[in-house]
Every structure is written in C-alpha cells, then in structure tokens.
Amino acid sequence: MRIVMIGSGYVGLVSGACFADFGHDVVCVDSDDAKIAKLKAGGIPIYEPGLDRLVAKNVAAGRLSFTTELAAPVAAADVVFIGVGTPTRRGDGHADLSYVYAAAHEIALALDGFTVIVTKSTVPVGTGDEVERIIREANPGADFAVASNPEFLREGAAIEDFKRPDRIVVGIEDERARAPMEAVYRPLYLNKSPLLFTRRRTSELIKYAANAFLAMKITFINEIADLCEKVEADVQDVARGIGLDNRIGGKFLHAGPGYGGSCFPKDTLALVKTAQDHDSPLRLIETTVAVNDVRKRAMARKVIAAAGGDVRGKTIGVLGLTFKPNTDDMRDAPSLDIVPALQAAGAKIVAFDPEGMAEAAKLMKGITFAKTAYEAAFEADVLVVITEWHEFRGLDPRRIKQVMRQPRIVDLRNIFDPEEMRGLGFTYEGVGRPKPRP
C-alpha cells in the first residue's frame, strides 16, 4: 500500500514508521521545515523508546521518507492518514480542529483517483462528516471515502501497542474503504488482532469513551487513596484486591498525583463539551476532570505539610517532571502545577528528569536542573517523587540520606517501600498509605 501520513508528531511518526515496518511505502508529511530536516538527517524530534532504530531501519530500506510537500505523495497514495494535533481550544475547552480541517482542504486539492482519507487524530464525533464536506466542496470531482481510525498508543510503549494492539477500530460510511483498510492492517489481522469495523461516528466516540473511562479509573483510585489515608488502610493493597477481579482489572489503578499527558486532559474535556452541546451531560466525566485538576494542587500542599507546614527558604528536590516515564512529554504533567505552587510558597526547586528537562525548561522558570537524582537530593529539605522513572526505583536510599539536609521523602508514586525507608531513618510520606503506628 502507498500511505501518506499528514503530521509527523507523536501519532504520525510512530504510526508511519510502524506501517513502513509492515512493508508499506510510507511518506510522512509535515509543514514544520525544521522537523522534516531533522528527520531527514536521522534525528528524532520526540523521545520514544525504540523509535530511532525503527525509523532508521525503514528509511534505509526505502519504505519511509519525509517531506514538506504534500501534493505529489497524496496524488500517488492509496490511503492518506490525518495525524495532526487537536489541542484544547483556548477559551471554551473544545478540541481545536483547525489543523485537521486545513489538512483536509490541502488533501482535497491533490487527490488523483480513488483514495481513502483517514482521521487518525483524536477528533470529536462528527468530525469525519465535516472532513468529507470540506473535501467535496474543495474538489467536487474527487473520488474518495473518509474513514475514522483512532490510535490507542501509550507514550513510552507506543511501538509495542501499535504492533500488538488490543483492537483496531475503523469507522466507515462508504464500503469501498473497507478493503484498503483491511490491506493496511493485514499484518496485524493475520496475528489475530481484532479488526472492528463500525460506523464513522461510533469509531470517533470509541476513542473518547476509552480515554474518559481510563481517566475516571485513575481518579477513582486517587480518591480511594485519600480515604485510605484517613482510615489507615493501604491503597496498594486495595488496588490489588479489587484489580484481581477480572471485571475490574489491575491496570490504571495506581494512585498518584493525577493524570496528565497529551490525551486524557484534553480528551476528557472535549468529551464533556461535546456531551453538553448535545444536551446529554456526562456527570461522571465532568467530576473526573474537576477532581483531577484539584488533585494536582493538593499534592503541593502535601509536600508543604511534610516539610512542617512551611517551605519558605527550603530546598525541595524533585525526581521526575514528565507526565509519565519513558517520554519527554510535559503536556499537562502534574509537575506543572506542583512545582509552581511550591515556588509560590517560597521553596527553591532542584529537579532531575532522565529525558524531560529540556522540555521542562521551556515551561518552568527559576528551577535548578540537576545532572543526577542524587544531585537533586543534595542538601534538600524534602525529596519529592513526581514521575516513576524505573531508574528511581534502583536508587540507594542510604546515599540519598547522606546527601539530604533532612531525610524526608514525599513519594507521590509509591515507588519506595515505606517500612524500609522509615527503618533507614527517613520521614516517609506516600499516597494512600497508612502512617506508622506509635
């Protein structure tokens, strides 16, 4: 198949590289000259484990290429994917679809022969209808079908998710789109990955419903964690106890400082706005959004309380800034609320993140960035774990204690063993974990 991927960001680049690895001929198009130049030179504009090797392999094989010119690749394509950003629109919380619609208009002018245009970007219900209208208006004679094919990639595990998905969802209105989409995903279909065809609007809603449910699950266990602290229960054991029920499952039951990232915050908000527009409010999701926003700020108060109620003039060491491990993505990361709140209370921040400090420096001011986790802990009055990078689990707590001014840890991801840390002389505060009995 000849595939064009419009957008070479997270979704477009990962999807394009994986399609090329399936044996398809893929051209990734992006309007950002610097990004395309970097890709052509062998660089990768985002951090995703294994992506650099996958891109290099398929570029060398001649199956993957990059360009800023859209017309020629689209004219030759069997399938064109739209994988551009859909950020939250300023002012009203709706998804900003201007990039999607601009891509649709440009695609329309370049079409030559029957082509399937696929929205892979996360878009509200009805976006495919508008994409179809834009293309038909711009090029009345075009022969095309518009499909929906949402992505379900976890940052940090995106390649594995793409190649071994739980399901592949494709929404169509024109049956002519079915065969090309089956051909695109044939390698996965042979491996028994479920290929679910639905109506187009149903496919669009599946993506939002999935993300909203997972966000709600995270928020649920976070509220249970707060209750655990009041009643002297352990949220880790509660999560394990309910997660062993197959009807519930153990994933996304990890208490922490709240969800962030490129998907959950904007997608839950966009779904809430869509539901309100159609006079069918989603009260559970509205509450999920509100609780998550409040939680991030509450984590700063938790740190201040652990420091004795006042952090003015004190040094706070921070481990992890990105919204999750194995990514450099800072979008809606809990640290963006927690760190400024601590600074506003008068604290000095020294932070370390294995991959996210360059991005964090663009968004946070007045922070000292450390070269190692131990340097972040040096002469700190409190050490706060915000992101659960695997390397933090292997830190030597004795060495941490030696370099800290006060041996106090606030572990917002519960990566350390409370009894071990307290046994070593730390004042330890986790999330949803009981305090030691006198």
C-alpha positions as semicolon CSV with decimal commas, in nm:
position;residue;x (nm);y (nm);z (nm)
1;M;0,000;0,000;0,000
2;R;0,108;0,356;-0,069
3;I;0,042;0,551;0,250
4;V;0,077;0,919;0,332
5;M;0,082;1,036;0,692
6;I;-0,005;1,404;0,736
7;G;0,168;1,515;1,054
8;S;0,500;1,385;1,183
9;G;0,442;1,436;1,552
10;Y;0,387;1,164;1,806
11;V;0,096;0,984;1,638
12;G;0,209;1,042;1,280
13;L;0,572;0,946;1,323
14;V;0,510;0,631;1,529
15;S;0,226;0,517;1,302
16;G;0,419;0,596;0,985
17;A;0,728;0,409;1,100
18;C;0,522;0,106;1,206
19;F;0,327;0,098;0,877
20;A;0,659;0,109;0,691
21;D;0,781;-0,178;0,906
22;F;0,477;-0,375;0,786
23;G;0,614;-0,338;0,433
24;H;0,403;-0,044;0,313
25;D;0,550;0,255;0,126
26;V;0,505;0,547;0,366
27;V;0,563;0,921;0,321
28;C;0,537;1,137;0,633
29;V;0,444;1,498;0,556
30;D;0,479;1,791;0,792
31;S;0,469;2,169;0,745
32;D;0,748;2,217;1,001
33;D;1,065;2,258;0,793
34;A;1,294;2,210;1,093
35;K;1,124;1,886;1,197
36;I;1,147;1,737;0,848
37;A;1,510;1,846;0,815
38;K;1,589;1,676;1,145
39;L;1,414;1,355;1,038
40;K;1,594;1,353;0,705
41;A;1,924;1,391;0,891
42;G;1,845;1,089;1,108
43;G;1,723;1,276;1,415
44;I;1,403;1,207;1,607
45;P;1,204;1,508;1,734
46;I;1,039;1,315;2,021
47;Y;1,161;1,061;2,275
48;E;1,000;0,718;2,237
49;P;1,194;0,401;2,320
50;G;1,298;0,214;2,003
51;L;1,161;0,472;1,760
52;D;1,505;0,589;1,642
53;R;1,601;0,235;1,538
54;L;1,265;0,168;1,371
55;V;1,282;0,489;1,167
56;A;1,645;0,431;1,064
57;K;1,573;0,073;0,958
58;N;1,280;0,165;0,733
59;V;1,445;0,475;0,587
60;A;1,742;0,255;0,491
61;A;1,502;0,003;0,335
62;G;1,345;0,278;0,123
63;R;0,999;0,232;0,271
64;L;0,987;0,550;0,481
65;S;1,055;0,907;0,371
66;F;0,985;1,262;0,491
67;T;0,883;1,577;0,308
68;T;0,713;1,914;0,347
69;E;0,549;1,879;0,004
70;L;0,202;1,725;0,025
71;A;0,065;1,727;-0,330
72;A;0,273;1,462;-0,509
73;P;0,262;1,198;-0,232
74;V;-0,115;1,240;-0,186
75;A;-0,179;1,211;-0,560
76;A;0,000;0,875;-0,561
77;A;-0,146;0,743;-0,236
78;D;-0,398;0,466;-0,172
79;V;-0,462;0,582;0,183
80;V;-0,395;0,922;0,343
81;F;-0,394;0,947;0,722
82;I;-0,450;1,276;0,903
83;G;-0,239;1,264;1,221
84;V;-0,213;1,630;1,317
85;G;-0,264;1,779;1,662
86;T;-0,606;1,851;1,812
87;P;-0,520;2,058;2,122
88;T;-0,776;2,209;2,355
89;R;-0,917;2,526;2,201
90;R;-0,847;2,831;2,409
91;G;-1,145;2,974;2,591
92;D;-1,409;2,702;2,560
93;G;-1,246;2,362;2,613
94;H;-1,346;2,218;2,274
95;A;-1,092;2,037;2,057
96;D;-0,918;2,271;1,812
97;L;-0,979;2,109;1,473
98;S;-0,820;2,383;1,261
99;Y;-0,517;2,164;1,174
100;V;-0,742;1,874;1,074
101;Y;-0,958;2,092;0,852
102;A;-0,658;2,265;0,694
103;A;-0,509;1,925;0,611
104;A;-0,840;1,809;0,463
105;H;-0,856;2,112;0,233
106;E;-0,497;2,064;0,116
107;I;-0,553;1,692;0,059
108;A;-0,864;1,767;-0,148
109;L;-0,668;1,974;-0,400
110;A;-0,413;1,695;-0,452
111;L;-0,637;1,389;-0,491
112;D;-0,597;1,178;-0,806
113;G;-0,804;0,861;-0,832
114;F;-0,990;0,680;-0,555
115;T;-0,830;0,750;-0,216
116;V;-0,925;0,670;0,142
117;I;-0,874;0,965;0,376
118;V;-0,848;0,855;0,738
119;T;-0,868;1,066;1,054
120;K;-0,618;0,914;1,298
121;S;-0,607;1,227;1,511
122;T;-0,837;1,218;1,813
123;V;-1,144;1,410;1,699
124;P;-1,495;1,473;1,833
125;V;-1,797;1,293;1,698
126;G;-1,896;1,429;1,357
127;T;-1,551;1,546;1,251
128;G;-1,538;1,290;0,969
129;D;-1,860;1,440;0,829
130;E;-1,701;1,783;0,821
131;V;-1,379;1,649;0,665
132;E;-1,588;1,488;0,391
133;R;-1,779;1,813;0,333
134;I;-1,458;2,018;0,311
135;I;-1,303;1,781;0,056
136;R;-1,617;1,763;-0,155
137;E;-1,654;2,139;-0,154
138;A;-1,288;2,199;-0,245
139;N;-1,281;1,930;-0,515
140;P;-1,632;1,829;-0,631
141;G;-1,496;1,573;-0,876
142;A;-1,274;1,389;-0,628
143;D;-1,321;1,014;-0,582
144;F;-1,266;0,938;-0,214
145;A;-1,400;0,791;0,109
146;V;-1,345;0,925;0,460
147;A;-1,280;0,682;0,745
148;S;-1,203;0,707;1,115
149;N;-0,917;0,505;1,267
150;P;-0,835;0,627;1,619
151;E;-0,499;0,547;1,775
152;F;-0,465;0,378;2,113
153;L;-0,095;0,430;2,179
154;R;0,059;0,472;2,523
155;E;0,358;0,703;2,525
156;G;0,662;0,503;2,627
157;A;0,515;0,181;2,483
158;A;0,379;0,309;2,152
159;I;0,558;0,071;1,915
160;E;0,452;-0,234;2,113
161;D;0,095;-0,100;2,130
162;F;0,086;-0,041;1,754
163;K;0,223;-0,383;1,663
164;R;0,030;-0,581;1,924
165;P;-0,292;-0,388;1,974
166;D;-0,590;-0,494;2,181
167;R;-0,807;-0,392;1,886
168;I;-0,807;-0,191;1,563
169;V;-1,113;0,029;1,525
170;V;-1,216;0,154;1,179
171;G;-1,525;0,365;1,118
172;I;-1,659;0,384;0,763
173;E;-1,967;0,509;0,579
174;D;-1,854;0,404;0,230
175;E;-1,798;0,028;0,188
176;R;-1,524;0,098;-0,067
177;A;-1,300;0,197;0,226
178;R;-1,317;-0,147;0,386
179;A;-1,079;-0,336;0,156
180;P;-0,800;-0,072;0,160
181;M;-0,817;-0,050;0,541
182;E;-0,804;-0,430;0,569
183;A;-0,497;-0,426;0,344
184;V;-0,328;-0,159;0,558
185;Y;-0,372;-0,368;0,872
186;R;-0,337;-0,711;0,713
187;P;-0,014;-0,797;0,906
188;L;-0,194;-0,738;1,236
189;Y;-0,511;-0,911;1,126
190;L;-0,308;-1,224;1,046
191;N;-0,178;-1,211;1,404
192;K;-0,539;-1,223;1,529
193;S;-0,563;-0,860;1,640
194;P;-0,937;-0,784;1,635
195;L;-1,032;-0,555;1,346
196;L;-1,357;-0,384;1,444
197;F;-1,550;-0,203;1,170
198;T;-1,819;0,041;1,286
199;R;-1,999;0,347;1,162
200;R;-1,772;0,650;1,146
201;R;-1,929;0,844;1,432
202;T;-1,920;0,534;1,652
203;S;-1,547;0,498;1,590
204;E;-1,487;0,861;1,684
205;L;-1,677;0,815;2,010
206;I;-1,498;0,490;2,098
207;K;-1,168;0,676;2,131
208;Y;-1,308;0,943;2,363
209;A;-1,507;0,691;2,568
210;A;-1,197;0,473;2,618
211;N;-0,979;0,760;2,737
212;A;-1,252;0,901;2,960
213;F;-1,306;0,563;3,125
214;L;-0,935;0,519;3,196
215;A;-0,909;0,874;3,332
216;M;-1,209;0,803;3,554
217;K;-1,042;0,482;3,679
218;I;-0,728;0,676;3,775
219;T;-0,936;0,940;3,950
220;F;-1,134;0,672;4,134
221;I;-0,825;0,511;4,287
222;N;-0,684;0,854;4,373
223;E;-0,995;0,934;4,575
224;I;-0,980;0,591;4,737
225;A;-0,617;0,673;4,827
226;D;-0,733;0,986;5,010
227;L;-0,983;0,779;5,204
228;C;-0,714;0,521;5,283
229;E;-0,503;0,789;5,448
230;K;-0,796;0,885;5,673
231;V;-0,890;0,531;5,778
232;E;-0,537;0,385;5,795
233;A;-0,579;0,147;5,500
234;D;-0,323;0,084;5,224
235;V;-0,430;0,183;4,872
236;Q;-0,171;-0,051;4,719
237;D;-0,346;-0,349;4,875
238;V;-0,691;-0,209;4,797
239;A;-0,593;-0,171;4,430
240;R;-0,453;-0,522;4,422
241;G;-0,761;-0,661;4,593
242;I;-1,008;-0,508;4,351
243;G;-0,782;-0,545;4,046
244;L;-0,777;-0,924;4,081
245;D;-1,146;-0,913;3,994
246;N;-1,146;-0,975;3,617
247;R;-1,443;-0,742;3,579
248;I;-1,226;-0,455;3,708
249;G;-0,866;-0,541;3,618
250;G;-0,549;-0,406;3,772
251;K;-0,443;-0,155;3,509
252;F;-0,480;0,219;3,578
253;L;-0,531;0,155;3,949
254;H;-0,209;0,323;4,061
255;A;-0,266;0,610;4,299
256;G;-0,066;0,923;4,231
257;P;-0,072;1,298;4,175
258;G;-0,334;1,291;3,898
259;Y;-0,332;1,215;3,526
260;G;-0,164;1,433;3,265
261;G;-0,022;1,396;2,916
262;S;-0,132;1,468;2,563
263;C;-0,457;1,269;2,572
264;F;-0,651;1,234;2,895
265;P;-0,678;1,603;2,995
266;K;-0,782;1,734;2,653
267;D;-0,994;1,432;2,557
268;T;-1,199;1,424;2,876
269;L;-1,262;1,796;2,846
270;A;-1,356;1,769;2,476
271;L;-1,595;1,482;2,551
272;V;-1,759;1,685;2,827
273;K;-1,809;1,977;2,586
274;T;-1,947;1,751;2,311
275;A;-2,194;1,598;2,554
276;Q;-2,305;1,940;2,677
277;D;-2,353;2,060;2,318
278;H;-2,585;1,765;2,256
279;D;-2,777;1,817;2,582
280;S;-2,653;1,484;2,719
281;P;-2,417;1,579;3,001
282;L;-2,164;1,324;3,128
283;R;-2,166;1,394;3,501
284;L;-1,909;1,127;3,586
285;I;-1,658;1,269;3,340
286;E;-1,727;1,627;3,445
287;T;-1,645;1,525;3,802
288;T;-1,336;1,335;3,688
289;V;-1,200;1,649;3,521
290;A;-1,273;1,866;3,825
291;V;-1,125;1,619;4,077
292;N;-0,807;1,575;3,873
293;D;-0,750;1,949;3,844
294;V;-0,782;1,996;4,220
295;R;-0,565;1,694;4,299
296;K;-0,250;1,828;4,137
297;R;-0,258;2,140;4,355
298;A;-0,336;1,929;4,661
299;M;-0,010;1,740;4,609
300;A;0,185;2,062;4,662
301;R;0,007;2,109;4,994
302;K;0,101;1,753;5,085
303;V;0,468;1,837;5,031
304;I;0,440;2,155;5,236
305;A;0,277;1,964;5,522
306;A;0,558;1,705;5,513
307;A;0,809;1,990;5,546
308;G;0,647;2,102;5,869
309;G;0,391;2,336;5,720
310;D;0,632;2,587;5,569
311;V;0,876;2,557;5,275
312;R;0,989;2,920;5,262
313;G;1,364;2,925;5,212
314;K;1,379;2,545;5,198
315;T;1,517;2,331;4,915
316;I;1,285;2,078;4,754
317;G;1,443;1,808;4,542
318;V;1,218;1,682;4,264
319;L;1,255;1,346;4,091
320;G;1,067;1,333;3,760
321;L;0,895;1,611;3,566
322;T;0,730;1,442;3,265
323;F;0,371;1,324;3,296
324;K;0,486;0,961;3,289
325;P;0,813;0,767;3,246
326;N;0,973;0,678;2,910
327;T;0,873;1,002;2,741
328;D;0,989;1,363;2,726
329;D;0,629;1,485;2,707
330;M;0,546;1,762;2,953
331;R;0,192;1,829;2,835
332;D;-0,037;1,873;3,138
333;A;0,219;1,699;3,359
334;P;0,133;1,717;3,732
335;S;0,472;1,881;3,789
336;L;0,348;2,190;3,603
337;D;0,104;2,251;3,891
338;I;0,305;2,110;4,182
339;V;0,638;2,286;4,120
340;P;0,500;2,640;4,069
341;A;0,284;2,601;4,380
342;L;0,591;2,509;4,584
343;Q;0,781;2,802;4,435
344;A;0,493;3,035;4,522
345;A;0,523;2,912;4,881
346;G;0,888;3,018;4,883
347;A;1,069;2,691;4,808
348;K;1,383;2,652;4,599
349;I;1,344;2,369;4,346
350;V;1,623;2,140;4,227
351;A;1,487;1,887;3,975
352;F;1,606;1,589;3,775
353;D;1,432;1,402;3,494
354;P;1,606;1,149;3,267
355;E;1,450;1,285;2,945
356;G;1,223;1,579;3,017
357;M;1,444;1,862;3,140
358;A;1,486;2,031;2,801
359;E;1,108;2,049;2,756
360;A;1,055;2,142;3,121
361;A;1,299;2,434;3,087
362;K;1,065;2,588;2,828
363;L;0,771;2,574;3,069
364;M;0,920;2,627;3,415
365;K;1,126;2,920;3,536
366;G;1,351;2,959;3,836
367;I;1,438;2,590;3,867
368;T;1,782;2,441;3,905
369;F;1,818;2,129;3,689
370;A;2,040;1,857;3,835
371;K;2,253;1,611;3,639
372;T;2,157;1,312;3,852
373;A;1,893;1,209;4,103
374;Y;2,150;1,227;4,382
375;E;2,237;1,582;4,284
376;A;1,867;1,673;4,307
377;A;1,864;1,532;4,659
378;F;2,178;1,720;4,767
379;E;2,106;1,934;5,075
380;A;1,732;1,903;5,012
381;D;1,488;1,950;5,298
382;V;1,234;1,729;5,120
383;L;1,271;1,495;4,821
384;V;0,956;1,456;4,609
385;V;0,894;1,178;4,356
386;I;0,657;1,307;4,086
387;T;0,731;1,068;3,795
388;E;0,800;0,698;3,846
389;W;1,101;0,651;3,618
390;H;1,234;0,297;3,661
391;E;1,583;0,417;3,746
392;F;1,448;0,591;4,057
393;R;1,342;0,254;4,198
394;G;1,706;0,146;4,199
395;L;1,842;0,446;4,387
396;D;2,045;0,378;4,702
397;P;1,839;0,524;4,990
398;R;2,142;0,530;5,220
399;R;2,327;0,751;4,975
400;I;2,019;0,973;4,939
401;K;2,002;1,013;5,316
402;Q;2,370;1,107;5,336
403;V;2,334;1,396;5,091
404;M;1,999;1,537;5,212
405;R;1,978;1,813;5,470
406;Q;1,668;1,649;5,618
407;P;1,580;1,285;5,538
408;R;1,222;1,349;5,426
409;I;1,063;1,189;5,121
410;V;0,721;1,254;4,971
411;D;0,665;0,968;4,729
412;L;0,374;1,064;4,504
413;R;0,411;0,742;4,303
414;N;0,463;0,492;4,588
415;I;0,783;0,355;4,435
416;F;0,961;0,301;4,768
417;D;0,882;0,059;5,049
418;P;0,754;0,264;5,346
419;E;0,886;0,028;5,615
420;E;1,230;0,013;5,455
421;M;1,254;0,390;5,421
422;R;1,136;0,453;5,777
423;G;1,372;0,182;5,901
424;L;1,659;0,375;5,743
425;G;1,557;0,689;5,931
426;F;1,351;0,870;5,666
427;T;1,033;1,059;5,735
428;Y;0,833;0,898;5,456
429;E;0,500;1,006;5,309
430;G;0,335;0,809;5,030
431;V;-0,006;0,834;4,864
432;G;-0,289;0,638;5,024
433;R;-0,061;0,457;5,266
434;P;-0,109;0,438;5,642
435;K;0,120;0,626;5,873
436;P;0,329;0,419;6,118
437;R;0,157;0,342;6,448
438;P;0,326;0,478;6,758
